[in-house]
Coordinates of C-alpha atoms in Angstrom, one line a residue:
M1 CA 14.6 9.8 13.4
C2 CA 12.5 12.6 14.5
G3 CA 9.2 14.6 14.2
I4 CA 8.8 17.5 11.8
V5 CA 6.2 20.2 11.2
A6 CA 6.0 23.1 8.7
I7 CA 3.2 25.7 8.6
L8 CA 3.0 28.0 5.5
S9 CA 0.3 30.7 5.5
N10 CA -0.8 33.0 2.7
T11 CA -3.0 35.1 5.0
K12 CA -2.7 35.4 8.8
P13 CA 0.9 35.2 10.2
V14 CA 2.2 31.9 11.6
T15 CA 3.0 32.3 15.3
T16 CA 5.6 30.6 17.5
P17 CA 2.9 29.1 19.7
D18 CA 1.3 27.5 16.6
V19 CA 4.5 25.6 15.8
E20 CA 5.2 24.8 19.5
R21 CA 1.9 23.1 20.0
A22 CA 2.5 20.8 17.0
V23 CA 6.1 20.1 18.2
R24 CA 4.9 19.2 21.7
V25 CA 2.6 16.6 20.2
L26 CA 5.6 15.1 18.3
A27 CA 7.9 15.2 21.3
P28 CA 7.7 11.4 21.9
R29 CA 9.3 10.9 18.5
G30 CA 12.1 13.3 19.4
P31 CA 12.5 13.5 23.2
D32 CA 16.1 14.8 23.1
E33 CA 15.3 18.3 22.1
Q34 CA 12.6 20.4 20.4
H35 CA 13.1 23.6 18.4
C36 CA 11.0 26.0 16.4
W37 CA 11.8 28.8 13.9
V38 CA 9.3 31.3 12.5
A39 CA 10.2 33.8 9.7
D40 CA 10.2 37.5 10.6
D41 CA 7.3 38.1 8.3
G42 CA 5.3 35.2 9.8
R43 CA 4.9 33.5 6.4
I44 CA 6.4 30.2 7.5
G45 CA 7.2 28.3 10.6
L46 CA 9.3 25.1 11.0
G47 CA 9.4 22.8 14.0
H48 CA 11.6 19.8 14.9
A49 CA 11.5 17.2 17.7
R50 CA 14.8 15.5 17.7
L51 CA 15.9 11.9 18.4
S52 CA 19.7 12.3 18.6
I53 CA 21.5 9.5 16.8
I54 CA 24.2 11.1 14.7
D55 CA 26.0 14.3 15.8
S56 CA 24.3 14.8 19.1
L57 CA 26.4 18.0 19.7
T58 CA 25.7 20.2 16.6
G59 CA 22.8 18.6 14.8
S60 CA 20.0 20.7 16.1
Q61 CA 17.3 21.7 13.6
P62 CA 16.0 23.6 11.7
I63 CA 19.4 23.9 9.9
P64 CA 20.0 27.1 7.9
S65 CA 22.2 27.2 4.8
E66 CA 25.4 29.3 4.7
D67 CA 23.5 32.4 3.6
S68 CA 20.3 31.5 5.7
K69 CA 18.2 31.6 2.6
L70 CA 17.3 27.9 3.0
R71 CA 16.2 26.0 6.2
I72 CA 15.7 22.3 6.5
I73 CA 13.9 19.9 8.9
V74 CA 14.4 16.2 8.5
N75 CA 12.9 13.0 9.9
G76 CA 15.0 10.0 9.0
E77 CA 18.4 9.0 7.9
F78 CA 20.5 9.6 4.8
Y79 CA 23.0 6.8 4.3
D80 CA 26.5 7.1 2.8
F81 CA 26.4 10.7 3.8
E82 CA 30.1 11.1 4.6
R83 CA 31.0 10.5 1.0
I84 CA 28.3 12.9 -0.3
R85 CA 29.4 15.5 2.3
A86 CA 33.0 15.3 1.1
D87 CA 32.0 15.8 -2.5
L88 CA 29.9 18.8 -1.5
E89 CA 32.7 20.4 0.5
N90 CA 35.0 19.9 -2.6
R91 CA 32.5 21.9 -4.5
G92 CA 32.7 24.8 -2.0
H93 CA 29.9 24.1 0.4
R94 CA 30.4 24.8 4.1
F95 CA 28.6 22.8 6.7
R96 CA 27.3 24.0 10.1
T97 CA 26.8 20.6 11.6
R98 CA 28.2 17.0 11.3
S99 CA 24.7 15.6 10.9
D100 CA 23.7 13.5 7.9
S101 CA 20.5 15.7 7.6
E102 CA 22.5 18.7 6.3
I103 CA 23.5 17.0 3.0
A104 CA 20.0 17.4 1.7
L105 CA 20.1 21.1 2.2
H106 CA 23.3 21.6 0.1
L107 CA 22.2 19.1 -2.5
Y108 CA 19.0 21.1 -2.9
E109 CA 21.1 24.2 -3.4
D110 CA 22.9 22.6 -6.3
F111 CA 20.2 20.4 -7.9
G112 CA 16.7 21.6 -6.7
A113 CA 14.2 18.7 -6.8
E114 CA 16.8 16.5 -8.5
C115 CA 18.6 16.3 -5.2
L116 CA 16.4 13.3 -4.4
A117 CA 18.3 11.2 -6.9
H118 CA 21.4 11.5 -4.7
L119 CA 19.7 10.6 -1.4
R120 CA 19.6 7.0 -0.1
G121 CA 17.6 6.1 3.0
E122 CA 14.4 6.5 5.0
F123 CA 13.3 10.1 5.1
A124 CA 10.7 12.8 5.1
F125 CA 12.0 16.4 5.0
A126 CA 10.9 20.0 4.3
I127 CA 13.0 22.9 3.0
W128 CA 12.0 26.5 3.1
D129 CA 13.5 28.3 0.1
A130 CA 13.1 32.0 1.1
A131 CA 14.6 33.4 -2.1
N132 CA 12.0 31.8 -4.3
N133 CA 9.1 31.6 -1.8
I134 CA 9.0 27.8 -2.2
L135 CA 8.3 25.1 0.4
F136 CA 9.8 21.9 -0.9
A137 CA 9.1 18.6 0.9
A138 CA 9.7 14.9 0.0
R139 CA 9.1 11.4 1.2
D140 CA 11.4 8.4 0.7
R141 CA 10.8 6.0 -2.1
F142 CA 8.9 3.3 -0.2
G143 CA 7.1 5.5 2.4
I144 CA 9.0 4.2 5.4
K145 CA 8.8 7.7 7.0
P146 CA 5.3 9.4 7.1
L147 CA 4.5 12.8 5.8
F148 CA 0.9 14.1 6.2
Y149 CA -0.4 17.4 5.0
Y150 CA -3.4 19.7 5.1
H151 CA -4.1 22.4 2.5
D152 CA -7.2 24.6 2.3
G153 CA -5.9 27.2 -0.2
E154 CA -4.9 29.6 2.5
M155 CA -2.7 27.4 4.8
L156 CA -0.5 24.4 4.2
I157 CA 0.6 22.3 7.2
L158 CA 3.0 19.4 6.9
A159 CA 3.7 17.0 9.8
S160 CA 5.0 13.5 10.7
E161 CA 1.6 12.7 12.3
A162 CA -1.9 13.8 11.7
K163 CA -2.3 14.7 15.4
A164 CA 0.3 17.4 15.0
I165 CA -1.9 19.0 12.4
F166 CA -4.9 18.9 14.7
A167 CA -2.8 20.6 17.4
V168 CA -2.5 23.7 15.1
G169 CA -6.3 24.0 15.2
I170 CA -7.5 21.8 12.3
R171 CA -10.6 19.8 13.4
A172 CA -10.4 16.0 13.2
E173 CA -13.2 14.5 11.1
W174 CA -13.7 11.1 9.6
D175 CA -12.9 10.7 5.9
H176 CA -15.8 8.3 5.0
E177 CA -14.2 7.4 1.7
S178 CA -11.0 6.2 3.5
V179 CA -13.0 4.2 6.0
F180 CA -14.9 2.5 3.2
Q181 CA -11.5 1.6 1.6
N182 CA -10.2 0.3 4.9
L183 CA -13.1 -2.0 5.4
F184 CA -12.2 -3.7 2.2
F185 CA -8.3 -3.5 2.4
T186 CA -8.0 -1.0 -0.5
F187 CA -6.5 2.0 1.3
D188 CA -5.0 4.5 -1.2
Q189 CA -1.4 5.4 -0.5
D190 CA -2.1 9.2 -0.4
R191 CA -5.1 9.1 2.0
S192 CA -5.5 9.1 5.7
L193 CA -8.5 8.3 7.8
F194 CA -9.1 12.0 8.4
K195 CA -11.0 14.4 6.2
H196 CA -8.7 16.9 4.4
I197 CA -5.6 15.2 5.8
R198 CA -3.6 13.6 2.9
Q199 CA -0.2 12.0 2.7
V200 CA 2.6 12.8 0.3
P201 CA 2.8 9.4 -1.5
P202 CA 6.0 7.3 -1.4
G203 CA 8.5 8.4 -4.0
H204 CA 6.9 11.8 -4.4
Y205 CA 7.7 15.4 -3.5
L206 CA 5.5 18.4 -2.7
R207 CA 6.2 21.9 -4.0
A208 CA 4.2 24.9 -2.6
H209 CA 4.5 28.3 -4.3
R210 CA 2.2 31.3 -3.9
G211 CA -0.7 29.2 -2.7
E212 CA -0.4 26.5 -5.3
V213 CA 0.6 23.0 -4.1
K214 CA 1.8 20.4 -6.6
I215 CA 2.7 16.7 -5.9
E216 CA 5.2 15.1 -8.3
R217 CA 6.6 11.6 -8.5
Y218 CA 10.4 11.2 -8.6
W219 CA 10.6 7.4 -8.3
D220 CA 8.4 4.3 -8.7
I221 CA 8.6 0.6 -8.1
N222 CA 8.5 0.2 -11.9
Y223 CA 8.9 -3.6 -12.5
P224 CA 10.3 -4.4 -15.9
K225 CA 8.1 -6.0 -18.6
K226 CA 8.5 -9.8 -18.8
T227 CA 9.7 -9.5 -22.4
K228 CA 12.6 -7.3 -21.3
K229 CA 15.9 -9.1 -21.4
T230 CA 17.3 -9.9 -18.0
P231 CA 20.8 -8.7 -17.3
H232 CA 21.6 -11.8 -15.3
S233 CA 23.5 -14.7 -16.8
S234 CA 23.0 -17.3 -14.1
D235 CA 21.4 -18.0 -10.7
E236 CA 24.9 -17.9 -9.1
E237 CA 25.5 -14.4 -10.4
I238 CA 22.1 -13.2 -9.1
I239 CA 22.7 -14.8 -5.7
E240 CA 26.2 -13.2 -5.4
S241 CA 24.8 -9.8 -6.4
V242 CA 22.0 -10.0 -3.9
R243 CA 24.4 -11.1 -1.1
E244 CA 26.8 -8.2 -1.9
Q245 CA 24.0 -5.5 -2.1
L246 CA 22.2 -6.7 1.0
D247 CA 25.4 -6.7 2.9
E248 CA 26.1 -3.1 1.8
A249 CA 22.5 -2.1 2.8
V250 CA 23.0 -3.6 6.3
R251 CA 26.5 -2.0 6.6
L252 CA 25.2 1.5 5.8
R253 CA 22.4 1.1 8.4
M254 CA 24.8 0.1 11.1
R255 CA 26.2 3.7 11.0
A256 CA 25.2 5.5 14.2
D257 CA 26.7 7.2 17.2
V258 CA 24.6 5.0 19.5
P259 CA 24.3 1.2 19.8
V260 CA 22.2 -0.5 17.1
G261 CA 20.0 -3.5 18.0
C262 CA 18.0 -5.9 15.8
Y263 CA 14.4 -7.0 15.7
L264 CA 14.5 -10.8 15.4
S265 CA 11.8 -13.5 14.7
G266 CA 12.3 -17.1 13.7
G267 CA 12.3 -16.4 9.9
V268 CA 14.9 -16.0 7.3
D269 CA 14.3 -12.2 6.8
S270 CA 15.3 -10.9 10.2
S271 CA 17.8 -13.7 10.8
S272 CA 19.7 -12.8 7.7
V273 CA 19.8 -9.1 8.7
L274 CA 21.2 -10.1 12.1
G275 CA 23.7 -12.5 10.6
L276 CA 25.0 -9.7 8.3
A277 CA 24.9 -7.0 11.1
R278 CA 27.4 -8.9 13.2
R279 CA 30.0 -8.4 10.4
H280 CA 29.7 -4.6 10.8
A281 CA 28.9 -4.1 14.4
K282 CA 31.5 -2.4 16.7
G283 CA 30.5 -4.7 19.6
K284 CA 27.9 -7.4 20.4
V285 CA 24.5 -6.8 18.7
T286 CA 21.4 -7.2 20.9
A287 CA 18.5 -9.1 19.3
F288 CA 15.0 -8.3 20.6
T289 CA 12.4 -11.0 20.0
I290 CA 8.6 -11.1 20.9
A291 CA 8.0 -14.1 23.0
F292 CA 4.2 -14.9 22.9
D293 CA 2.7 -16.9 25.8
H294 CA 0.9 -19.1 23.2
Q295 CA 3.3 -21.9 22.2
D296 CA 1.9 -22.3 18.7
Y297 CA 2.9 -18.7 17.9
N298 CA 6.1 -18.4 20.0
E299 CA 9.2 -18.2 17.8
A300 CA 11.6 -17.4 20.7
A301 CA 13.3 -20.8 20.8
S302 CA 14.3 -20.6 17.1
A303 CA 15.3 -16.9 17.5
R304 CA 17.5 -17.8 20.5
R305 CA 19.4 -20.3 18.4
T306 CA 19.8 -17.7 15.6
A307 CA 21.1 -15.2 18.1
E308 CA 23.6 -17.7 19.5
F309 CA 24.7 -18.5 16.0
A310 CA 25.3 -14.8 15.3
G311 CA 27.0 -14.2 18.6
A312 CA 24.3 -11.7 19.6
A313 CA 22.9 -11.0 23.0
F314 CA 19.4 -12.4 23.1
H315 CA 16.6 -10.4 24.7
P316 CA 13.1 -12.0 24.6
V317 CA 10.2 -9.7 25.3
K318 CA 7.4 -11.6 26.8
V319 CA 3.9 -10.6 25.6
T320 CA 0.7 -11.9 27.1
A321 CA -2.9 -11.3 26.3
K322 CA -3.0 -8.9 29.2
D323 CA -0.1 -7.0 27.7
F324 CA -2.1 -6.7 24.4
A325 CA -5.1 -5.3 26.3
D326 CA -2.9 -2.9 28.3
V327 CA -1.4 -1.2 25.3
F328 CA -4.0 -1.6 22.5
I329 CA -5.9 1.6 23.1
E330 CA -2.7 3.7 23.2
A331 CA -1.2 1.8 20.2
V332 CA -4.3 2.6 18.0
G333 CA -4.2 6.3 19.1
R334 CA -0.5 6.7 18.5
G335 CA -0.6 4.8 15.2
E336 CA -3.6 6.7 13.8
M337 CA -4.7 3.7 11.9
V338 CA -7.0 0.7 11.8
H339 CA -5.5 -2.5 13.2
Y340 CA -6.4 -5.8 11.5
N341 CA -4.7 -8.0 14.1
A342 CA -2.6 -8.0 17.3
H343 CA 0.6 -7.2 15.4
G344 CA 0.4 -3.5 16.2
A345 CA -0.1 -4.0 19.9
A346 CA 2.8 -6.5 20.0
R347 CA 5.0 -4.0 18.1
F348 CA 4.1 -1.2 20.5
H349 CA 5.0 -3.4 23.4
L350 CA 8.2 -4.5 21.8
S351 CA 9.4 -1.0 21.0
R352 CA 8.7 0.2 24.6
A353 CA 10.9 -2.7 25.9
V354 CA 13.6 -1.6 23.4
Q355 CA 13.4 2.0 24.7
N356 CA 13.6 0.7 28.3
E357 CA 16.8 -1.1 27.5
G358 CA 18.3 2.2 26.3
Y359 CA 18.3 1.6 22.6
K360 CA 17.3 4.2 20.0
V361 CA 18.1 2.3 16.8
V362 CA 17.2 -1.2 15.6
I363 CA 17.3 -2.9 12.2
G364 CA 14.5 -5.1 10.9
G365 CA 13.6 -7.5 8.2
E366 CA 10.5 -5.9 6.7
G367 CA 10.6 -5.7 2.9
A368 CA 12.1 -9.1 2.1
D369 CA 8.7 -10.5 1.1
E370 CA 8.2 -7.6 -1.3
L371 CA 11.6 -8.1 -2.9
F372 CA 11.5 -11.9 -3.2
A373 CA 7.7 -12.6 -3.5
G374 CA 7.4 -14.4 -0.2
Y375 CA 3.8 -13.6 0.6
D376 CA 1.1 -16.3 0.6
F377 CA -1.2 -14.2 -1.6
S378 CA 1.5 -14.1 -4.3
S379 CA 2.8 -17.6 -4.0
Q380 CA 0.4 -19.2 -6.5
A381 CA 1.4 -16.8 -9.2
V382 CA 5.1 -17.2 -8.3
L383 CA 5.0 -21.0 -8.5
A384 CA 2.9 -21.1 -11.6
S385 CA 5.4 -18.8 -13.4
G386 CA 7.9 -21.6 -13.5
T387 CA 5.6 -24.3 -14.9
E388 CA 3.4 -22.4 -17.4
N389 CA 4.9 -20.6 -20.4
G390 CA 3.8 -18.6 -23.4
L391 CA 0.4 -19.5 -24.9
S392 CA -0.1 -22.3 -22.2
K393 CA -0.1 -19.7 -19.4
F394 CA -2.5 -17.4 -21.1
A395 CA -4.8 -20.1 -22.3
K396 CA -5.2 -21.5 -18.7
M397 CA -5.8 -18.0 -17.4
F398 CA -8.4 -17.3 -20.1
F399 CA -10.3 -20.6 -19.4
R400 CA -10.2 -19.9 -15.7
M401 CA -11.8 -16.5 -16.2
I402 CA -14.6 -17.7 -18.5
A403 CA -15.4 -20.7 -16.3
P404 CA -18.5 -20.4 -14.0
K405 CA -17.6 -18.8 -10.7
S406 CA -17.3 -21.0 -7.7
P407 CA -19.6 -20.3 -4.7
T408 CA -16.7 -18.5 -3.0
E409 CA -16.0 -16.3 -6.1
K410 CA -19.7 -15.5 -6.2
K411 CA -19.6 -14.3 -2.6
I412 CA -16.6 -12.1 -3.5
A413 CA -18.4 -10.8 -6.6
A414 CA -21.2 -9.5 -4.3
T415 CA -18.7 -6.9 -3.0
S416 CA -16.3 -6.7 -6.0
P417 CA -16.9 -8.3 -9.4
W418 CA -13.5 -7.1 -10.4
L419 CA -11.7 -8.8 -7.6
A420 CA -13.7 -12.0 -8.2
R421 CA -12.5 -12.1 -11.8
I422 CA -8.9 -11.4 -10.8
C423 CA -9.1 -14.3 -8.2
Q424 CA -10.2 -16.5 -11.1
G425 CA -7.6 -15.4 -13.5
L426 CA -4.6 -15.5 -11.1
A427 CA -5.8 -18.6 -9.3
F428 CA -5.5 -17.2 -5.8
P429 CA -5.1 -20.0 -3.1
P430 CA -8.5 -21.3 -2.1
H431 CA -8.0 -20.7 1.6
L432 CA -7.3 -17.0 0.8
T433 CA -10.4 -16.6 -1.4
D434 CA -12.5 -18.4 1.2
Y435 CA -11.2 -16.0 3.9
M436 CA -11.9 -12.9 1.8
A437 CA -15.4 -14.1 0.8
D438 CA -16.5 -14.8 4.4
K439 CA -15.1 -11.5 5.7
F440 CA -16.7 -9.4 2.9
E441 CA -20.1 -11.1 3.4
F442 CA -20.0 -10.5 7.1
A443 CA -18.8 -6.9 6.7
Q444 CA -21.9 -6.2 4.5
S445 CA -24.1 -7.5 7.3
I446 CA -22.8 -5.1 10.0
I447 CA -22.2 -1.9 8.0
A448 CA -24.7 0.9 8.7
D449 CA -27.4 1.3 6.1
E450 CA -26.7 5.0 5.6
F451 CA -23.0 4.5 5.3
Q452 CA -23.5 1.6 2.9
G453 CA -25.9 3.7 0.8
K454 CA -23.2 6.2 0.1
F455 CA -21.2 3.5 -1.7
Q456 CA -24.0 1.6 -3.3
K457 CA -22.9 -0.3 -6.4
R458 CA -19.3 0.8 -6.1
D459 CA -16.6 -1.7 -6.5
P460 CA -13.8 -0.8 -4.0
F461 CA -11.2 -2.9 -5.7
R462 CA -12.0 -1.6 -9.2
E463 CA -11.8 2.0 -8.0
F464 CA -8.5 1.3 -6.2
F465 CA -7.1 -0.2 -9.4
R466 CA -8.1 2.8 -11.6
Q467 CA -5.7 5.1 -9.8
F468 CA -2.8 3.4 -11.6
K469 CA -1.6 4.0 -15.1
W470 CA -2.2 0.5 -16.3
R471 CA 0.0 0.6 -19.5
T472 CA 3.0 2.2 -17.9
S473 CA 3.0 0.5 -14.5
L474 CA 1.3 -2.9 -14.9
Y475 CA 0.8 -4.0 -18.5
G476 CA 3.1 -6.7 -19.6
R477 CA 4.5 -7.5 -16.1
E478 CA 4.6 -10.9 -14.6
P479 CA 1.4 -11.6 -12.6
A480 CA 3.3 -12.1 -9.3
K481 CA 4.9 -8.6 -9.8
V482 CA 1.5 -7.1 -10.6
I483 CA 0.2 -8.4 -7.3
L484 CA 3.2 -7.1 -5.4
Y485 CA 3.0 -3.7 -7.1
L486 CA -0.7 -3.3 -6.0
W487 CA 0.2 -4.6 -2.5
M488 CA 3.0 -2.1 -2.1
K489 CA 0.8 0.7 -3.1
S490 CA -1.9 -0.1 -0.5
L491 CA -1.7 -2.0 2.7
F492 CA 2.1 -2.3 2.7
V493 CA 2.6 1.4 3.1
N494 CA -0.5 2.2 5.1
Y495 CA -0.3 -0.8 7.5
V496 CA 3.0 -2.7 7.5
L497 CA 5.2 0.4 7.3
A498 CA 2.8 2.5 9.4
A499 CA 4.3 0.5 12.4
E500 CA 6.9 3.3 12.2
R501 CA 4.5 5.4 14.4
L502 CA 4.3 2.6 17.0
D503 CA 8.1 2.4 17.2
M504 CA 8.5 6.2 17.2
A505 CA 5.9 6.5 20.0
H506 CA 8.9 5.2 22.1
A507 CA 11.6 7.0 20.2
V508 CA 12.9 3.9 18.5
E509 CA 14.2 4.2 14.9
V510 CA 13.8 1.1 12.8
R511 CA 16.0 0.8 9.8
L512 CA 15.1 -1.6 6.9
P513 CA 17.9 -2.9 4.8
F514 CA 15.6 -4.8 2.4
L515 CA 14.0 -1.5 1.5
D516 CA 17.2 0.0 0.2
H517 CA 16.3 1.3 -3.3
K518 CA 19.5 0.2 -4.9
L519 CA 19.0 -3.3 -3.7
F520 CA 15.3 -3.2 -4.9
E521 CA 16.3 -1.8 -8.3
F522 CA 18.4 -4.9 -8.8
A523 CA 16.0 -7.4 -7.3
R524 CA 13.0 -6.2 -9.3
S525 CA 14.7 -7.4 -12.5
I526 CA 15.0 -11.0 -11.3
P527 CA 12.6 -13.2 -13.3
V528 CA 9.8 -14.6 -11.1
P529 CA 10.7 -18.3 -11.9
V530 CA 14.1 -17.7 -10.4
L531 CA 12.7 -16.3 -7.2
A532 CA 11.1 -19.8 -6.5
R533 CA 13.5 -22.1 -8.2
N534 CA 12.4 -25.8 -7.8
G535 CA 9.2 -24.7 -6.1
R536 CA 11.0 -23.1 -3.2
I537 CA 9.7 -19.7 -2.2
K538 CA 12.4 -17.0 -1.7
Y539 CA 15.0 -19.3 -3.1
I540 CA 17.4 -16.5 -4.1
L541 CA 17.3 -14.9 -0.7
R542 CA 17.9 -18.2 1.1
E543 CA 20.9 -19.0 -1.1
A544 CA 22.3 -15.5 -0.7
V545 CA 22.2 -15.5 3.1
K546 CA 23.0 -19.2 3.6
P547 CA 26.4 -18.5 5.2
F548 CA 24.9 -16.1 7.7
V549 CA 21.9 -18.1 9.1
T550 CA 21.4 -21.4 10.8
A551 CA 20.6 -24.5 8.9
E552 CA 17.2 -24.5 10.7
V553 CA 16.4 -21.1 9.2
Y554 CA 17.8 -21.9 5.8
N555 CA 15.7 -25.0 5.5
A556 CA 12.5 -23.8 7.1
T557 CA 9.3 -23.2 5.0
K558 CA 7.9 -19.7 4.8
K559 CA 6.0 -18.9 8.0
P560 CA 4.3 -15.5 8.5
F561 CA 4.7 -13.6 11.7
L562 CA 1.4 -14.1 13.5
A563 CA 0.2 -13.0 16.9
P564 CA -2.1 -15.4 18.9
P565 CA -5.9 -14.9 18.2
T566 CA -7.7 -12.9 20.9
A567 CA -11.3 -14.1 20.4
M568 CA -10.8 -17.9 20.9
H569 CA -11.6 -17.9 24.6
D570 CA -13.9 -16.1 27.0
G571 CA -11.9 -14.3 29.7
N572 CA -9.1 -13.3 27.3
P573 CA -8.3 -9.7 28.3
M574 CA -8.4 -8.5 24.7
Y575 CA -11.6 -10.3 24.1
E576 CA -13.1 -8.6 27.1
L577 CA -11.8 -5.2 26.0
F578 CA -13.5 -5.7 22.6
Q579 CA -16.8 -6.6 24.3
D580 CA -16.6 -3.4 26.4
L581 CA -15.7 -1.2 23.5
L582 CA -18.3 -2.5 21.0
R583 CA -21.2 -2.6 23.4
S584 CA -20.5 0.9 24.8
K585 CA -22.7 3.9 24.4
R586 CA -19.8 5.7 22.6
F587 CA -19.7 3.0 19.9
E588 CA -23.3 3.7 19.2
S589 CA -22.3 7.1 17.7
V590 CA -19.8 5.5 15.3
P591 CA -21.5 6.1 11.9
F592 CA -20.2 3.0 10.1
F593 CA -21.8 0.1 11.9
K594 CA -25.1 -1.2 13.0
Q595 CA -24.4 -1.7 16.7
I596 CA -27.5 -3.9 17.1
E597 CA -26.0 -6.4 14.6
V598 CA -22.6 -6.1 16.1
I599 CA -24.0 -7.0 19.5
K600 CA -25.8 -10.0 18.0
F601 CA -22.4 -11.1 16.6
L602 CA -20.8 -10.7 20.0
D603 CA -23.5 -12.8 21.5
E604 CA -22.9 -15.5 18.9
L605 CA -19.2 -15.7 19.4
P606 CA -19.2 -18.0 22.5
K607 CA -21.2 -20.5 20.5
M608 CA -18.7 -20.8 17.7
E609 CA -15.9 -23.4 17.5
A610 CA -12.5 -22.1 18.6
D611 CA -11.1 -22.1 15.0
Q612 CA -14.1 -20.2 13.7
R613 CA -13.8 -17.7 16.5
A614 CA -10.2 -17.1 15.7
L615 CA -11.1 -16.2 12.1
M616 CA -13.3 -13.4 13.5
D617 CA -10.3 -11.6 15.0
P618 CA -9.8 -9.1 12.1
I619 CA -13.4 -8.0 12.3
L620 CA -13.1 -7.4 16.0
F621 CA -9.8 -5.5 15.6
V622 CA -11.2 -3.3 12.8
M623 CA -14.3 -2.3 14.8
A624 CA -12.4 -1.8 18.0
S625 CA -9.8 0.4 16.3
I626 CA -12.4 2.6 14.7
A627 CA -14.2 2.9 18.1
I628 CA -10.9 4.0 19.8
L629 CA -10.1 6.5 17.1
H630 CA -13.6 7.9 17.2
D631 CA -13.2 8.6 20.9
R632 CA -9.5 9.5 20.9
F633 CA -9.9 12.3 18.3
D634 CA -13.5 13.2 19.1
L635 CA -14.5 12.5 15.6

């Protein structure tokens, strides 16, 4: 995977130095080589920073078509490309490289925007179509690869990271609307934290022609309605299909001209990926595991047993509180996002260790909870789907919604009446609603009056919900799938998958078999009660991968990957870093918080019980992240 930039101008000519500045910023993503191309008329410039994984000899980009009327730059991987290439060659196409990237160029020649239906993988790419004066760009179906853009009517800039757009000369400014959304976990999939910097949403393409820019959707999650007949005849048939398709997804992602490693935790998701990877690896797979120095959060022992079972080399990466503190500022700047916990710093540290071991490619287990409804916040709806049917289900939901609100739901309603009603209707777990209520109430107390005034009487969750076409995307779907749809359109793409920028800061490409769209298109049709048969969350996945994981992993209950809290004890390096950042003169200029109230909160922390302090971690991470971004980009 790589870094890409495209600059299209309707007025002043694009220059080679313009493109080179952006490519230099993206060089950590593609340290092997960097190239630029600018059209003779100065209308368009393309840049590419390459991480060489397939075809290291002839795969340099931008790649021109046979007649040089098209040029492409790609960040990502197209799987099963040899078969597609052979078909294209049989139709008369001639290739300049042996790279997987080039197939998209020739598919575009034949099919235009419909070329996306033929592509399978994780990608963001741009094609300059000189004959038609069109810049065409697209992002993969789930948003695994980023694609930011700036458009002011005169100039369009596309890039893998916002900082590359700033390098061209666009000033970095806060997008207050996006910050407001971030504070309440409702980040739109097409926004960034920066004013005028947007994202091409997952499953969409961009088409620029004569100053006009259009964004069109080519794929969506599109869960079937619960009344639609399922194509499956039995659990056994579903399990076998999931096993076959996941195995194929892993096999395709093992294709590389360099060694492929694996990110491994103690859970079933990454363990199953490793178990299947060994079937297709040319040699021994190396499994990389974060080993926290806090025993309650350290999964290294279980991961070691899984690695031994899979015949993999085990490489634990020790991470201490000091390690978090050492990399946190850099991780926030490279990731260009708000952090809610220590996961980002841990991932940044892990990918650096992977790079130091000489690896460019690893496979991971992200996406399994989205396919098989494994998250805590969706578990209540999943489990209820197997016990409540027809009128009984809707009667219970109706009576919950008209019942008086609990004290917790009243707290939530102070921020979002809409979310409070949803929590009632879907019976969210009490510990989850308590957590949200406390965080929302506290957030209201520290948000700056002027900033809060801009969003007075606005319900962030209601506004987030309104962006979706209710009847076509959500109406008639099972409640658990509605929850997952909304999750995948918000924090999943803008937080979980945004870890891509933390990995690529060290030139490490992470491939995600569970986010194979063909596997997803099958899994989305599985009825929710089957996903948790006999009250067992992720039942289908566990049964499908049973031959490839240890009995310990197969029988274990769902346990989310968590980093140790940083605010529990004085003297913790991250805790001290937060104290310094939030008490600093620079933080006083951040327009979103009342620093005097923040300092009162910091003074109260030592008086709290350890468990209560631990719950304050997300608030500290959010404020510290914003402080770092404010300083890093001179916002």
